[in-house]
Short mmCIF file of C-alpha atoms and ligand atoms in Angstrom, two decimals:
data_model
loop_
_atom_site.label_atom_id
_atom_site.label_comp_id
_atom_site.label_asym_id
_atom_site.label_seq_id
_atom_site.Cartn_x
_atom_site.Cartn_y
_atom_site.Cartn_z
CA MET F 1 -21.18 26.89 60.34
CA LYS F 2 -22.48 25.99 64.10
CA ARG F 3 -19.70 24.49 66.21
CA GLU F 4 -21.11 20.65 65.75
CA GLU F 5 -21.07 20.62 61.93
CA GLN F 6 -17.91 22.02 61.89
CA ILE F 7 -16.67 18.89 64.47
CA GLN F 8 -18.46 16.40 62.25
CA LYS F 9 -17.31 18.05 59.15
CA SER F 10 -13.30 18.16 60.12
CA TYR F 11 -13.86 14.42 60.99
CA GLU F 12 -15.38 12.95 58.14
CA ILE F 13 -12.11 14.24 56.48
CA ALA F 14 -9.85 13.33 58.83
CA LYS F 15 -11.48 9.93 58.40
CA GLU F 16 -11.01 9.72 54.83
CA ARG F 17 -7.33 11.02 55.43
CA TYR F 18 -7.06 7.83 58.02
CA ALA F 19 -8.66 5.53 55.78
CA ALA F 20 -6.29 6.27 52.94
CA ILE F 21 -3.55 5.08 55.20
CA GLY F 22 -5.59 1.52 56.31
CA ILE F 23 -6.49 2.64 59.24
CA ASN F 24 -10.39 3.15 60.55
CA THR F 25 -11.45 5.65 62.54
CA ASP F 26 -14.68 4.75 63.40
CA GLU F 27 -13.04 1.45 65.14
CA ALA F 28 -10.16 3.52 67.10
CA ILE F 29 -12.77 5.51 68.43
CA ALA F 30 -14.94 2.06 69.39
CA LYS F 31 -12.04 0.87 70.80
CA LEU F 32 -11.42 4.14 73.03
CA GLU F 33 -14.43 4.10 74.44
CA LYS F 34 -14.18 0.36 75.49
CA THR F 35 -11.14 1.44 77.06
CA PRO F 36 -11.20 2.04 81.04
CA ILE F 37 -9.50 4.76 82.75
CA SER F 38 -9.33 4.52 86.23
CA LEU F 39 -9.57 7.76 87.99
CA HIS F 40 -7.20 8.22 91.36
CA CYS F 41 -9.66 8.94 94.20
CA TRP F 42 -6.62 11.02 95.80
CA GLN F 43 -6.57 13.62 93.82
CA THR F 44 -9.89 15.27 94.98
CA ASP F 45 -7.83 15.80 98.65
CA ASP F 46 -4.06 15.51 98.30
CA VAL F 47 -3.95 12.04 99.44
CA MET F 48 -5.75 13.15 103.02
CA GLY F 49 -8.37 10.56 103.13
CA PHE F 50 -10.73 9.81 105.92
CA GLU F 51 -8.57 7.46 108.78
CA SER F 52 -7.03 10.97 110.70
CA ASN F 53 -6.04 14.23 109.82
CA LYS F 54 -2.07 13.20 109.95
CA GLY F 55 -1.08 13.64 106.41
CA LEU F 56 1.08 12.06 104.24
CA SER F 57 4.39 10.16 105.02
CA GLY F 58 6.07 7.25 103.24
CA GLY F 59 8.29 9.22 100.89
CA ILE F 60 5.06 10.66 98.92
CA GLN F 61 4.32 14.34 99.31
CA THR F 62 1.67 16.74 97.62
CA THR F 63 2.61 20.54 97.28
CA GLY F 64 -0.03 23.45 96.99
CA ASN F 65 -2.44 24.79 98.57
CA TYR F 66 -5.31 25.97 96.04
CA PRO F 67 -8.46 26.41 97.51
CA GLY F 68 -11.47 23.67 97.30
CA ARG F 69 -10.09 20.30 98.34
CA ALA F 70 -12.65 17.63 98.93
CA ARG F 71 -12.75 17.30 102.70
CA THR F 72 -15.71 14.51 103.33
CA ILE F 73 -16.67 11.54 101.68
CA ASP F 74 -19.67 13.25 100.38
CA GLU F 75 -17.27 16.08 98.81
CA VAL F 76 -15.05 13.33 97.00
CA ARG F 77 -18.03 11.76 95.46
CA LYS F 78 -19.75 15.19 93.97
CA ASP F 79 -16.36 15.68 92.83
CA ILE F 80 -15.58 12.65 90.76
CA GLU F 81 -19.44 12.55 89.64
CA PHE F 82 -18.97 16.15 88.44
CA VAL F 83 -15.52 14.76 86.29
CA ASN F 84 -17.27 11.83 85.22
CA SER F 85 -19.94 14.07 83.43
CA LEU F 86 -17.31 15.48 81.75
CA LEU F 87 -15.48 12.84 80.13
CA ALA F 88 -16.22 10.51 77.55
CA GLY F 89 -15.95 6.63 77.38
CA GLU F 90 -15.63 4.35 80.43
CA GLN F 91 -13.89 5.75 83.93
CA ARG F 92 -13.85 3.72 86.63
CA LEU F 93 -12.97 4.90 90.57
CA ASN F 94 -9.89 3.72 92.51
CA ILE F 95 -10.12 3.93 95.97
CA HIS F 96 -7.35 4.04 98.82
CA GLU F 97 -8.11 1.89 101.99
CA ILE F 98 -7.75 5.22 104.04
CA TYR F 99 -10.82 6.38 101.89
CA GLY F 100 -13.18 4.36 103.82
CA ASP F 101 -16.50 5.35 105.44
CA PHE F 102 -15.48 5.12 108.78
CA GLY F 103 -18.56 6.52 110.19
CA GLY F 104 -16.13 9.08 112.32
CA LYS F 105 -14.80 5.72 114.11
CA PHE F 106 -10.61 5.38 114.42
CA VAL F 107 -10.61 2.15 112.21
CA ASP F 108 -6.92 0.61 112.25
CA ARG F 109 -5.47 -0.73 109.27
CA ASP F 110 -5.47 -4.15 110.49
CA GLN F 111 -9.38 -3.87 111.21
CA VAL F 112 -10.60 -2.49 108.26
CA ASP F 113 -13.62 -4.65 106.30
CA VAL F 114 -15.79 -4.65 103.60
CA GLU F 115 -18.41 -3.14 105.56
CA HIS F 116 -16.54 0.28 105.68
CA PHE F 117 -16.78 -0.05 101.98
CA GLN F 118 -20.39 -0.77 101.77
CA SER F 119 -21.18 2.66 100.59
CA TRP F 120 -18.49 3.10 97.86
CA ILE F 121 -20.11 -0.40 96.65
CA ASP F 122 -23.60 1.60 96.50
CA TRP F 123 -22.17 4.71 94.93
CA GLY F 124 -20.34 2.89 92.57
CA LYS F 125 -23.00 0.81 91.30
CA SER F 126 -25.78 3.90 91.23
CA VAL F 127 -23.20 6.14 89.44
CA GLY F 128 -22.49 3.02 86.88
CA MET F 129 -18.23 3.52 87.71
CA LYS F 130 -16.82 0.18 88.76
CA LEU F 131 -13.89 0.37 91.45
CA ASP F 132 -10.41 -0.27 91.86
CA PHE F 133 -8.69 -0.61 95.35
CA ASN F 134 -5.35 0.26 96.64
CA SER F 135 -3.82 -1.20 100.15
CA THR F 136 -2.36 1.82 101.82
CA SER F 137 1.00 1.83 104.07
CA PHE F 138 1.43 5.90 104.60
CA GLY F 139 0.75 7.94 107.30
CA HIS F 140 0.07 5.62 109.75
CA PRO F 141 1.88 5.28 112.85
CA LYS F 142 3.42 1.87 112.14
CA SER F 143 4.31 2.62 109.00
CA GLY F 144 7.81 3.86 109.47
CA ASP F 145 10.61 2.80 107.05
CA LEU F 146 9.34 -0.41 106.55
CA SER F 147 6.14 -2.17 106.12
CA LEU F 148 5.83 -5.47 104.92
CA ALA F 149 9.49 -6.12 105.34
CA ASN F 150 9.76 -4.82 108.48
CA PRO F 151 12.28 -7.51 110.61
CA ASN F 152 9.62 -6.95 113.74
CA ALA F 153 7.42 -9.83 113.37
CA ASP F 154 4.69 -7.51 115.10
CA ILE F 155 4.68 -4.71 112.73
CA ARG F 156 5.33 -6.94 109.46
CA ASN F 157 2.24 -8.92 110.92
CA PHE F 158 0.27 -5.65 111.23
CA TRP F 159 0.90 -4.99 107.56
CA ILE F 160 0.22 -8.51 106.14
CA GLU F 161 -2.96 -8.35 108.43
CA HIS F 162 -4.45 -5.55 106.51
CA THR F 163 -3.29 -5.95 102.99
CA LYS F 164 -4.99 -9.36 103.00
CA ARG F 165 -7.94 -7.52 104.27
CA CYS F 166 -7.54 -5.17 101.50
CA ARG F 167 -7.70 -7.66 99.13
CA ARG F 168 -11.03 -9.29 100.74
CA ILE F 169 -12.79 -5.57 100.34
CA ALA F 170 -11.69 -5.85 96.67
CA ASP F 171 -12.64 -8.89 96.26
CA ALA F 172 -15.93 -7.68 97.84
CA MET F 173 -15.86 -4.78 95.27
CA GLY F 174 -15.33 -6.87 92.01
CA LYS F 175 -18.42 -9.26 92.89
CA ALA F 176 -20.44 -6.60 93.31
CA GLN F 177 -19.35 -5.05 90.35
CA GLY F 178 -18.97 -8.32 88.11
CA ASP F 179 -15.72 -7.32 87.25
CA PRO F 180 -12.87 -7.74 88.84
CA CYS F 181 -11.69 -5.39 91.42
CA ILE F 182 -7.80 -4.41 90.39
CA MET F 183 -6.16 -3.95 93.76
CA ASN F 184 -2.68 -2.17 93.92
CA ILE F 185 -0.01 -3.10 96.57
CA TRP F 186 2.71 -0.25 97.06
CA VAL F 187 4.69 -0.18 99.81
CA HIS F 188 7.24 2.73 100.65
CA ASP F 189 9.71 -0.01 102.23
CA GLY F 190 13.34 1.77 101.95
CA LEU F 191 16.11 3.12 104.10
CA LYS F 192 17.55 6.69 104.23
CA ASP F 193 20.88 5.79 104.25
CA ILE F 194 22.79 3.03 103.65
CA THR F 195 22.16 -0.41 104.48
CA VAL F 196 23.95 -3.88 104.92
CA GLU F 197 20.96 -5.73 104.89
CA ARG F 198 19.55 -5.53 101.36
CA LYS F 199 19.07 -9.54 100.54
CA ARG F 200 17.12 -9.45 104.52
CA TYR F 201 14.42 -6.65 103.75
CA ARG F 202 14.01 -8.34 99.94
CA GLU F 203 13.65 -11.89 101.68
CA LEU F 204 11.27 -10.47 103.77
CA LEU F 205 8.98 -8.48 101.64
CA ALA F 206 8.73 -11.51 99.12
CA ALA F 207 7.90 -14.03 101.67
CA SER F 208 4.80 -11.38 103.33
CA LEU F 209 3.54 -10.78 99.47
CA ASP F 210 3.75 -14.90 98.90
CA GLU F 211 1.54 -14.94 102.14
CA ILE F 212 -0.62 -12.12 101.48
CA LEU F 213 -1.32 -13.57 97.65
CA SER F 214 -1.81 -17.33 98.71
CA GLU F 215 -5.16 -16.18 99.38
CA GLN F 216 -7.57 -17.76 96.37
CA LEU F 217 -10.22 -14.83 95.36
CA PRO F 218 -11.72 -14.96 92.38
CA ASN F 219 -13.17 -11.01 91.74
CA MET F 220 -9.83 -9.49 92.49
CA LYS F 221 -6.74 -8.92 90.87
CA SER F 222 -3.56 -7.94 92.84
CA CYS F 223 -0.81 -5.67 91.28
CA VAL F 224 2.36 -4.86 93.09
CA GLU F 225 4.43 -1.65 92.35
CA ALA F 226 7.42 -1.07 91.90
CA LYS F 227 9.70 2.32 92.61
CA LEU F 228 12.75 4.21 92.19
CA PHE F 229 13.16 5.82 96.00
CA GLY F 230 10.41 8.10 98.03
CA ILE F 231 11.84 11.51 100.12
CA GLY F 232 13.49 10.37 102.92
CA LEU F 233 14.22 6.82 101.87
CA GLU F 234 16.70 7.61 99.12
CA SER F 235 19.44 5.13 99.52
CA PHE F 236 17.40 2.10 99.17
CA THR F 237 13.84 1.11 98.20
CA VAL F 238 12.93 -2.94 98.81
CA GLY F 239 10.44 -3.24 95.65
CA SER F 240 12.71 -2.15 92.80
CA HIS F 241 12.29 -3.09 89.33
CA ASP F 242 14.46 -5.63 89.72
CA PHE F 243 12.59 -6.98 92.68
CA TYR F 244 9.11 -6.75 91.34
CA THR F 245 10.40 -8.00 87.90
CA GLY F 246 11.45 -11.24 89.38
CA TYR F 247 8.66 -11.30 91.59
CA CYS F 248 5.58 -10.84 89.27
CA ALA F 249 7.74 -13.07 86.44
CA THR F 250 7.44 -16.24 89.12
CA ARG F 251 4.57 -16.03 90.90
CA LYS F 252 2.78 -14.74 87.53
CA VAL F 253 1.18 -11.32 88.95
CA MET F 254 0.46 -8.22 87.29
CA TYR F 255 2.92 -5.69 87.45
CA THR F 256 2.39 -1.92 88.04
CA LEU F 257 4.03 0.33 85.91
CA ASP F 258 4.47 4.05 87.45
CA THR F 259 5.78 6.31 84.66
CA GLY F 260 6.66 8.47 87.73
CA HIS F 261 8.89 5.85 88.95
CA TYR F 262 12.29 5.61 87.19
CA GLU F 263 15.56 7.27 86.07
CA PRO F 264 14.68 10.81 84.55
CA THR F 265 16.24 9.76 81.38
CA GLU F 266 14.85 6.36 81.21
CA ASN F 267 12.89 5.42 78.27
CA VAL F 268 9.75 3.47 80.09
CA SER F 269 7.87 3.05 77.45
CA ASP F 270 10.66 0.22 76.33
CA PHE F 271 9.85 -1.58 79.61
CA VAL F 272 6.51 -3.00 78.23
CA SER F 273 7.29 -5.73 75.33
CA SER F 274 9.86 -6.99 77.73
CA LEU F 275 7.48 -7.39 80.97
CA LEU F 276 4.44 -8.71 78.57
CA LEU F 277 7.04 -11.69 78.13
CA TYR F 278 6.70 -12.52 81.46
CA VAL F 279 4.01 -10.99 83.48
CA PRO F 280 0.51 -11.81 82.81
CA GLU F 281 -0.83 -8.28 82.66
CA LEU F 282 -0.07 -4.68 83.28
CA MET F 283 -1.08 -2.03 85.43
CA LEU F 284 -0.25 1.16 84.57
CA HIS F 285 0.18 4.57 86.55
CA VAL F 286 0.02 7.38 84.33
CA SER F 287 2.34 10.22 86.03
CA ARG F 288 4.40 12.97 84.94
CA PRO F 289 7.64 13.41 86.76
CA ILE F 290 9.65 16.54 86.79
CA ARG F 291 13.12 15.59 87.83
CA TRP F 292 11.35 12.86 90.44
CA ASP F 293 8.48 11.26 91.06
CA SER F 294 7.09 14.60 91.24
CA ASP F 295 3.70 13.28 90.24
CA HIS F 296 2.96 16.39 88.32
CA VAL F 297 -0.32 16.20 86.34
CA THR F 298 -0.21 14.00 83.06
CA ILE F 299 -0.03 15.44 79.79
CA MET F 300 0.36 14.44 76.30
CA ASN F 301 3.73 14.17 76.13
CA ASP F 302 6.20 11.80 74.23
CA GLN F 303 6.81 9.88 77.38
CA THR F 304 2.97 9.05 77.66
CA LEU F 305 2.70 8.88 73.69
CA ASP F 306 5.39 5.98 73.76
CA LEU F 307 3.81 4.19 76.23
CA PHE F 308 0.21 3.53 74.83
CA LYS F 309 2.13 3.03 71.06
CA GLU F 310 4.00 0.01 72.36
CA ILE F 311 1.44 -1.21 74.29
CA VAL F 312 -1.02 -1.18 71.31
CA ARG F 313 1.82 -2.38 68.81
CA ALA F 314 2.49 -5.24 71.18
CA ASP F 315 -1.50 -5.75 70.65
CA ALA F 316 -2.29 -5.41 74.59
CA LEU F 317 -4.68 -2.58 75.29
CA ASP F 318 -6.33 -6.11 76.93
CA ARG F 319 -3.97 -6.67 78.79
CA ALA F 320 -3.09 -3.29 80.57
CA HIS F 321 -5.31 -1.59 82.96
CA ILE F 322 -4.85 2.17 82.81
CA GLY F 323 -4.88 4.55 85.83
CA LEU F 324 -3.65 7.76 86.68
CA ASP F 325 -1.70 8.50 89.94
CA TYR F 326 -1.00 12.01 90.61
CA PHE F 327 -1.72 14.36 93.22
CA ASP F 328 -1.23 18.31 92.27
CA ALA F 329 -2.76 20.62 95.15
CA SER F 330 -1.47 23.97 92.66
CA ILE F 331 -4.08 24.28 90.56
CA ASN F 332 -7.79 23.86 90.61
CA ARG F 333 -8.10 19.50 91.35
CA ILE F 334 -10.94 18.79 89.28
CA GLY F 335 -9.42 20.78 86.02
CA ALA F 336 -6.55 18.39 86.92
CA TYR F 337 -8.36 15.04 86.39
CA ILE F 338 -9.94 16.30 83.10
CA ILE F 339 -6.46 17.03 81.98
CA GLY F 340 -4.76 14.06 83.07
CA THR F 341 -7.38 11.83 81.47
CA ARG F 342 -7.79 14.06 77.92
CA ALA F 343 -4.84 13.48 77.86
CA THR F 344 -4.39 9.73 78.57
CA GLN F 345 -7.11 9.31 75.88
CA LYS F 346 -5.10 11.41 72.79
CA CYS F 347 -2.67 9.00 73.39
CA VAL F 348 -4.41 6.54 73.74
CA LEU F 349 -5.98 7.34 70.35
CA GLN F 350 -2.93 8.47 68.39
CA ALA F 351 -1.74 4.80 69.11
CA LEU F 352 -4.86 3.11 67.75
CA LEU F 353 -4.66 5.64 65.33
CA GLU F 354 -0.86 4.53 63.56
CA PRO F 355 -0.89 3.17 60.59
CA LEU F 356 0.61 -0.03 61.51
CA GLN F 357 0.52 -2.60 59.09
CA ILE F 358 2.20 0.05 56.02
CA LEU F 359 5.21 0.74 58.88
CA ARG F 360 6.01 -3.23 59.39
CA GLN F 361 5.59 -3.84 55.89
CA TYR F 362 8.51 -1.22 55.55
CA GLU F 363 10.28 -2.65 58.09
CA ASP F 364 9.79 -6.07 56.91
CA ASN F 365 11.09 -4.77 53.63
CA GLY F 366 14.38 -3.09 55.61
CA GLN F 367 12.49 0.39 53.79
CA GLY F 368 14.27 2.29 56.52
CA PHE F 369 13.67 5.73 55.30
CA GLU F 370 9.81 4.62 54.19
CA ARG F 371 9.36 3.50 57.96
CA LEU F 372 10.86 7.07 59.35
CA ALA F 373 8.63 9.14 57.12
CA LEU F 374 5.71 7.42 58.01
CA LEU F 375 6.65 7.70 61.28
CA GLU F 376 7.24 11.67 60.86
CA GLU F 377 3.79 11.83 58.60
CA ALA F 378 1.92 10.48 61.15
CA LYS F 379 2.54 12.85 63.94
CA SER F 380 0.75 15.61 62.07
CA LEU F 381 -2.41 13.87 60.92
CA PRO F 382 -5.79 15.14 62.47
CA PHE F 383 -6.14 13.18 65.33
CA GLY F 384 -7.00 16.01 66.77
CA ALA F 385 -10.52 16.08 64.55
CA VAL F 386 -10.94 12.30 65.53
CA TYR F 387 -10.63 13.16 69.80
CA ASP F 388 -13.17 16.43 68.95
CA TYR F 389 -15.70 13.75 67.35
CA PHE F 390 -15.27 11.13 69.92
CA ASN F 391 -16.14 13.64 72.57
CA LEU F 392 -19.45 15.43 70.65
CA LYS F 393 -20.37 11.62 69.99
CA ASN F 394 -20.39 11.20 73.72
CA ASN F 395 -22.19 14.54 74.25
CA VAL F 396 -19.20 15.94 76.38
CA PRO F 397 -17.43 19.01 76.17
CA VAL F 398 -15.24 19.05 72.77
CA GLY F 399 -11.70 21.26 73.13
CA GLU F 400 -11.08 23.91 75.75
CA ASP F 401 -15.17 23.82 76.56
CA PHE F 402 -14.69 22.08 80.26
CA ILE F 403 -12.69 25.09 81.18
CA ALA F 404 -15.69 27.15 81.36
CA CYS F 405 -17.89 24.09 83.29
CA ILE F 406 -14.80 23.81 85.60
CA GLN F 407 -15.14 27.52 86.06
CA GLN F 408 -18.49 27.23 86.74
CA TYR F 409 -17.89 24.15 89.26
CA GLU F 410 -15.17 26.10 91.52
CA LYS F 411 -17.56 29.28 91.46
CA ASP F 412 -20.76 27.13 92.73
CA VAL F 413 -18.91 24.26 94.66
CA THR F 414 -15.29 24.12 95.22
CA SER F 415 -14.92 27.49 96.31
CA LYS F 416 -17.16 27.43 98.94
CA ARG F 417 -15.39 25.11 100.92
C1 RNT I 501 3.66 6.06 95.17
C2 RNT I 501 2.96 5.38 94.12
C3 RNT I 501 1.44 5.01 94.63
C4 RNT I 501 1.27 5.80 95.37
C5 RNT I 501 -0.53 5.93 95.54
C6 RNT I 501 -0.95 7.23 96.50
O1 RNT I 501 4.59 6.47 94.62
O2 RNT I 501 3.07 5.84 92.94
O3 RNT I 501 0.73 4.80 93.78
O4 RNT I 501 0.81 7.15 94.24
O5 RNT I 501 -0.80 4.64 96.19
ZN1 ZN I 502 1.72 4.86 91.82
#
């Protein structure tokens, strides 16, 4: 039997199997196709960007030196286009401010403008990818330990100006693509050692954000990202989870939940239902922490599965924007995108295939054994056949076939860098 026929046949069998527990696999596939995943441009080049070659600061770090890093804007675009060609469904591109098209000139962060992203806007249009955006507080001489929470008004205002400008750039992107651009604000602000000024820094951060977010921009949405700690900033994080939960709930701002930003034993998926009660929307940074916020490539593990199950159980796929956030420089970087995106899609799909109606009936009836039994059985239902068919239907490599495609691209393109 030909492989295509095999996949088709397996899908027909899986479809019947799921139908028996009230799940329509065609509908699940259609939903998955309409669930965009925003690819983080910074996996192409280890978060270097095109502003300077100073490298990372601000509590984040890439490790590894696998050959083939993208060095120019054209290489980033070429890599993303190739990544996109291997993926089914809709992908967006998430750009950091340091990836602007600065034309070889140094453009400081308080000078950045829409013109520096016009070529990205044009490129997005030409390849059919919508854009998301991020202000960049790290990797700059004025980054220090504190940016938006800095007691020094000059430095604080510099970062306020930067973030305001970034929101206007995001608005221009949103306008051009006819769909809101999601702009994430993550600042690294924190301290290495004990501070006696926690409240003061948090007041400053809230005031800076209030000023930044006061400008009404209809074509973009802002979100703010909490964090546990950064490298070199271990004692105190200004924008902690409590800070941003309160901030987003009172200001009605989108909350960014990065799965790497919690204590290693915390159950991140449990935050979803609470947050959804109080904040308008969620931005997800899907990542994989190993012992700390290490930004390993996302895989299909329990944490990621539970995260998407909670979102689907809350009927909130349309209130959650999905983005990837990891940077692994130790393996083929293109491969890292495909692994992470496919893993995320597999988790979303499994969440969509959960026999929720029956599970809820069991729960209502106090049938604990039946609920647990079906949850267990659902784990080994043939979701893989559905995922294979989703890829076949969309004319992209099925199963492990993408490995050879990436090896070819490495041979032809990235190994020559
Ligand atoms: C850092 C945050 C943030 C960054 C990107 C590069 O801990 O997760 O989202 O990873 O902005
Ligand atoms: Zn993040």
